[in-house]
Coordinates of C-alpha atoms in Angstrom, one line a residue:
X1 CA 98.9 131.6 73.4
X2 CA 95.2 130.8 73.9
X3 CA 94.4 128.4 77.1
X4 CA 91.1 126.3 77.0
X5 CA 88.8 125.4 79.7
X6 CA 90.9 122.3 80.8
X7 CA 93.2 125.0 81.5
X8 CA 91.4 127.4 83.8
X9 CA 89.9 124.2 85.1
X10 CA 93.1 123.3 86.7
X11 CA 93.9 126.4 88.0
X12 CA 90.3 126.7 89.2
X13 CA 91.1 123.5 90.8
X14 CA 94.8 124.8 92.4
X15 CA 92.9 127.6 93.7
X16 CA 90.2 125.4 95.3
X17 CA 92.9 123.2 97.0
X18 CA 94.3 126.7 98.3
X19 CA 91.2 127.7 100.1
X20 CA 91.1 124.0 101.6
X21 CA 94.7 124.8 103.4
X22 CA 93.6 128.1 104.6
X23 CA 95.5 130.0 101.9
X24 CA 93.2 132.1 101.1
X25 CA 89.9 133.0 102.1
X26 CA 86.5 132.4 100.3
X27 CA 85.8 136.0 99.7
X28 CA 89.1 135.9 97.3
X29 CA 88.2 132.5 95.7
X30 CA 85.4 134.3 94.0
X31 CA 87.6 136.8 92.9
X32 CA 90.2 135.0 91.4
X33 CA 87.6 132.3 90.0
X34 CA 86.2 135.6 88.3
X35 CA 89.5 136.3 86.4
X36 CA 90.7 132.5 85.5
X37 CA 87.0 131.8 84.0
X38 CA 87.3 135.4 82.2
X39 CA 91.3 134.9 80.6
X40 CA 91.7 134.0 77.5
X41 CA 96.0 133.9 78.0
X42 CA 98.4 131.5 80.0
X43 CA 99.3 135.7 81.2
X44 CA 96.2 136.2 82.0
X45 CA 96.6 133.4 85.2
X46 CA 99.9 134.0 86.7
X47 CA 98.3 136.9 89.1
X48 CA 95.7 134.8 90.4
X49 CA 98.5 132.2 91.6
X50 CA 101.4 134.0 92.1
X51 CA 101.1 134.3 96.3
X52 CA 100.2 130.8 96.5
X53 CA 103.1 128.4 96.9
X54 CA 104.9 126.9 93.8
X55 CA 105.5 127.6 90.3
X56 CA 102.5 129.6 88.9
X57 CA 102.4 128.4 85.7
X58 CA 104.8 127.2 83.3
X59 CA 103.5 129.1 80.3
X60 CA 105.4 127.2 77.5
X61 CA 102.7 126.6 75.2
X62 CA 103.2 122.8 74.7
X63 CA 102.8 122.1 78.9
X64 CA 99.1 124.6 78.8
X65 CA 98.2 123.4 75.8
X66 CA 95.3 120.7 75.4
X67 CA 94.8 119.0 72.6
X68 CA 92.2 119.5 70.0
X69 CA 89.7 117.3 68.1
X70 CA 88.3 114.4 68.9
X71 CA 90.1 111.3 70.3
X72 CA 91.0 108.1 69.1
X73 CA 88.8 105.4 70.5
X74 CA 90.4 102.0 71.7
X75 CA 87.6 99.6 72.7
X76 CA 88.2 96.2 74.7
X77 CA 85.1 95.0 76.0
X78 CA 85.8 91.6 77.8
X79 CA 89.0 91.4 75.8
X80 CA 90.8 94.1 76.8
X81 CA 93.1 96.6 75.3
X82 CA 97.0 96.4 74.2
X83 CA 99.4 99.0 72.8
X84 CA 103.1 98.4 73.5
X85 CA 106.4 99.0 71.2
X86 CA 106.7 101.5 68.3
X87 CA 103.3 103.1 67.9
X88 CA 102.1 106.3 67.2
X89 CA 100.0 108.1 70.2
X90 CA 97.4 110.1 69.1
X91 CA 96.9 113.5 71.2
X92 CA 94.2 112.2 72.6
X93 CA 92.8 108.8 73.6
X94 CA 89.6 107.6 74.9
X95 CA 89.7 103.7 76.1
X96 CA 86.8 102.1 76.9
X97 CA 86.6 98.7 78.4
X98 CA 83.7 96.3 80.5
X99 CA 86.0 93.5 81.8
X100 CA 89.2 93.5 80.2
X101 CA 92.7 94.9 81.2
X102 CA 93.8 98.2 79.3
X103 CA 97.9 98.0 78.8
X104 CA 99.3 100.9 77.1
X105 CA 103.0 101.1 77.0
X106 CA 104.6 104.8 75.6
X107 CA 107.7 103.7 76.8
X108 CA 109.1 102.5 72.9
X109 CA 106.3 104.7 71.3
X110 CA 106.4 107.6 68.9
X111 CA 104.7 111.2 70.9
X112 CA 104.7 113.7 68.2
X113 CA 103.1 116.1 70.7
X114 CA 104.6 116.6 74.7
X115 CA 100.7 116.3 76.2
X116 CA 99.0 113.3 76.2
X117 CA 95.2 113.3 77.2
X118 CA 94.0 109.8 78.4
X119 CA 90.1 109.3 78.6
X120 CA 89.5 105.7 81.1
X121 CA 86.0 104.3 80.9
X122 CA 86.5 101.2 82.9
X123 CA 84.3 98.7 84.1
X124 CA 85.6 95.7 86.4
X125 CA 89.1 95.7 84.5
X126 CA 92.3 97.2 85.5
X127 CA 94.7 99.6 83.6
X128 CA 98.9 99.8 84.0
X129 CA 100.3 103.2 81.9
X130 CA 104.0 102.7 81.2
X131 CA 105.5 105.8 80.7
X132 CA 108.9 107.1 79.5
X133 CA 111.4 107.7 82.3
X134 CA 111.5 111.8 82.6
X135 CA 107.0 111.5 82.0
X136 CA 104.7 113.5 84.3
X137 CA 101.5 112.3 84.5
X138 CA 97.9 114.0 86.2
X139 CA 96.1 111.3 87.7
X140 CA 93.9 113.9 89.8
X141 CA 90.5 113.8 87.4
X142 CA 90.5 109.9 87.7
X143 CA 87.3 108.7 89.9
X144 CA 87.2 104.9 91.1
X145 CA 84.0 103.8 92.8
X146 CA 85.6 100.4 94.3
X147 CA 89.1 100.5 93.0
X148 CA 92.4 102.0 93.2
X149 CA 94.2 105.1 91.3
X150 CA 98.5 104.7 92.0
X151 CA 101.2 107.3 90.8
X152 CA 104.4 108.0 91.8
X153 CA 104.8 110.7 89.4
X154 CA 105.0 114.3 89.5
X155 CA 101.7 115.8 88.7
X156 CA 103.2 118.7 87.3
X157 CA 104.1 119.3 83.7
X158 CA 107.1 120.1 83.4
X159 CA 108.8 121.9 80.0
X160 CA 110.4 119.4 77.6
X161 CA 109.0 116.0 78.7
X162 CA 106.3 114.6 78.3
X163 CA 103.2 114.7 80.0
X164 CA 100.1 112.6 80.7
X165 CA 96.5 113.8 81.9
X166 CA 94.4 110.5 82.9
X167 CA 90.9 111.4 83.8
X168 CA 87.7 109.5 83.3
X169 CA 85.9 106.7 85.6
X170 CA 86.7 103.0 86.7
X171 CA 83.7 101.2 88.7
X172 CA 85.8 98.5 90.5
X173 CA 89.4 98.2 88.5
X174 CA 92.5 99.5 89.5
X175 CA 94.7 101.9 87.4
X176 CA 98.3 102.2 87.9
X177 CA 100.4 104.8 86.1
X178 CA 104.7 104.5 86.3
X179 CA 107.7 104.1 84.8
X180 CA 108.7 100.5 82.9
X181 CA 111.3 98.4 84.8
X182 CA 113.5 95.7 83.4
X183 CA 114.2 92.5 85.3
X184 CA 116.3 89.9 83.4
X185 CA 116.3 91.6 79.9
X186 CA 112.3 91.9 80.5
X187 CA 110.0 94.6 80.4
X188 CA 107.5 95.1 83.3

C-alpha cells in the first residue's frame, strides 16, 4: 500500500528523535531522510528503522494509512463545541474554537475507519478527547503556547483499535486526551 507524507513525516520524525539519543549519527540521518522522503511503500521504510529500537513499522494498511479529503469542520467560537453519544466520526476533523471548550466523546460513537485525524485550532478554551478503552492516540504534533497537552496513552498505533492523531495549535487552553471513567452510573 501507498503511504503519504504524514507517513514519512513520522518516520522522519522517529529518525530525528534517534539522532537526539545518540543512535545514530548525522551523516546517516541524511541518508535515511533520503530514502523515507523517496518511498512510496510502508516496505520501502522498514530498512531505515529496523536497528533502531522498537517495532519498525506496523504495516497493516489501516495503522499507515491517513485519511483523505478534506475534514469536517466543527466551529465553536465563544460557545464551544460538543459531540458525545452515538455519532458518526468523520476520518478527519478540524475544530476550531476562540473561547469555548471543545468536548468530543468517541467513547459511544460510530468509527467506520481505525485512524482518526483530529485538527485543534484553539484559542483561550480547553479540549478533553474521550476515547474508547483499547484507543491510541498521537498527541506529539500538538503545540500550546501557554497551555497544557496530557496523555496517558500509547502513542503508537497499534493493529485493530483505534487510533487518534491530534495535531494543530492552542494559544493558552489545555487539551487533555484519555479514556472515559464512570463514577456513580456517570460518565466523566
Amino acid at each position: 500500500m501507498r503511504i503519504s507524507d504524514a507517513d514519512r513525516e513520522r518516520v522522519a520524525a522517529r529518525l530525528n528523535h534517534a539522532l537526539g539519543e545518540g543512535r545514530i549519527s548525522v551523516d546517516e540521518l541524511q541518508e535515511r531522510l533520503s530514502v523515507v522522503y523517496g518511498a512510496r511503500f510502508g516496505s520501502d521504510l522498514v530498512p531505515v528503522l529496523s536497528d533502531l529500537p522498537g517495532d519498525p513499522l506496523n504495516l497493516s494498511a489501516d495503522v499507515l494509512a491517513t485519511p483523505v479529503g478534506p475534514p469536517t469542520v466543527l466551529r465553536g467560537g465563544v460557545g464551544g463545541v460538543k459531540r458525545r453519544g452515538d455519532w458518526v466520526v468523520p476520518a478527519r476533523l478540524r475544530v476550531q474554537t476562540s473561547l469555548g471548550a471543545v468536548l468530543l466523546d468517541f467513547c459511544d460513537a460510530r468509527l467506520p475507519l481505525p485512524v482518526v485525524e483530529i485538527e485543534l485550532e484553539l484559542g483561550a478554551g480547553s479540549a478533553r478527547l474521550l476515547v474508547p478503552e483499547n484507543a491510541t492516540a498521537d498527541v506529539d504534533g500538538l503545540v500550546s503556547q501557554y497551555g497544557s497537552v496530557r496523555s496517558k496513552l500509547p502513542s503508537r498505533a497499534v493493529h485493530g483499535r483505534p487510533h487518534f492523531r491530534v495535531y494543530g495549535r492552542t494559544a493558552a487552553g489545555s487539551v487533555s486526551v484519555r479514556t472515559r471513567y464512570t463514577f456513580a452510573g456517570r460518565h466523566f
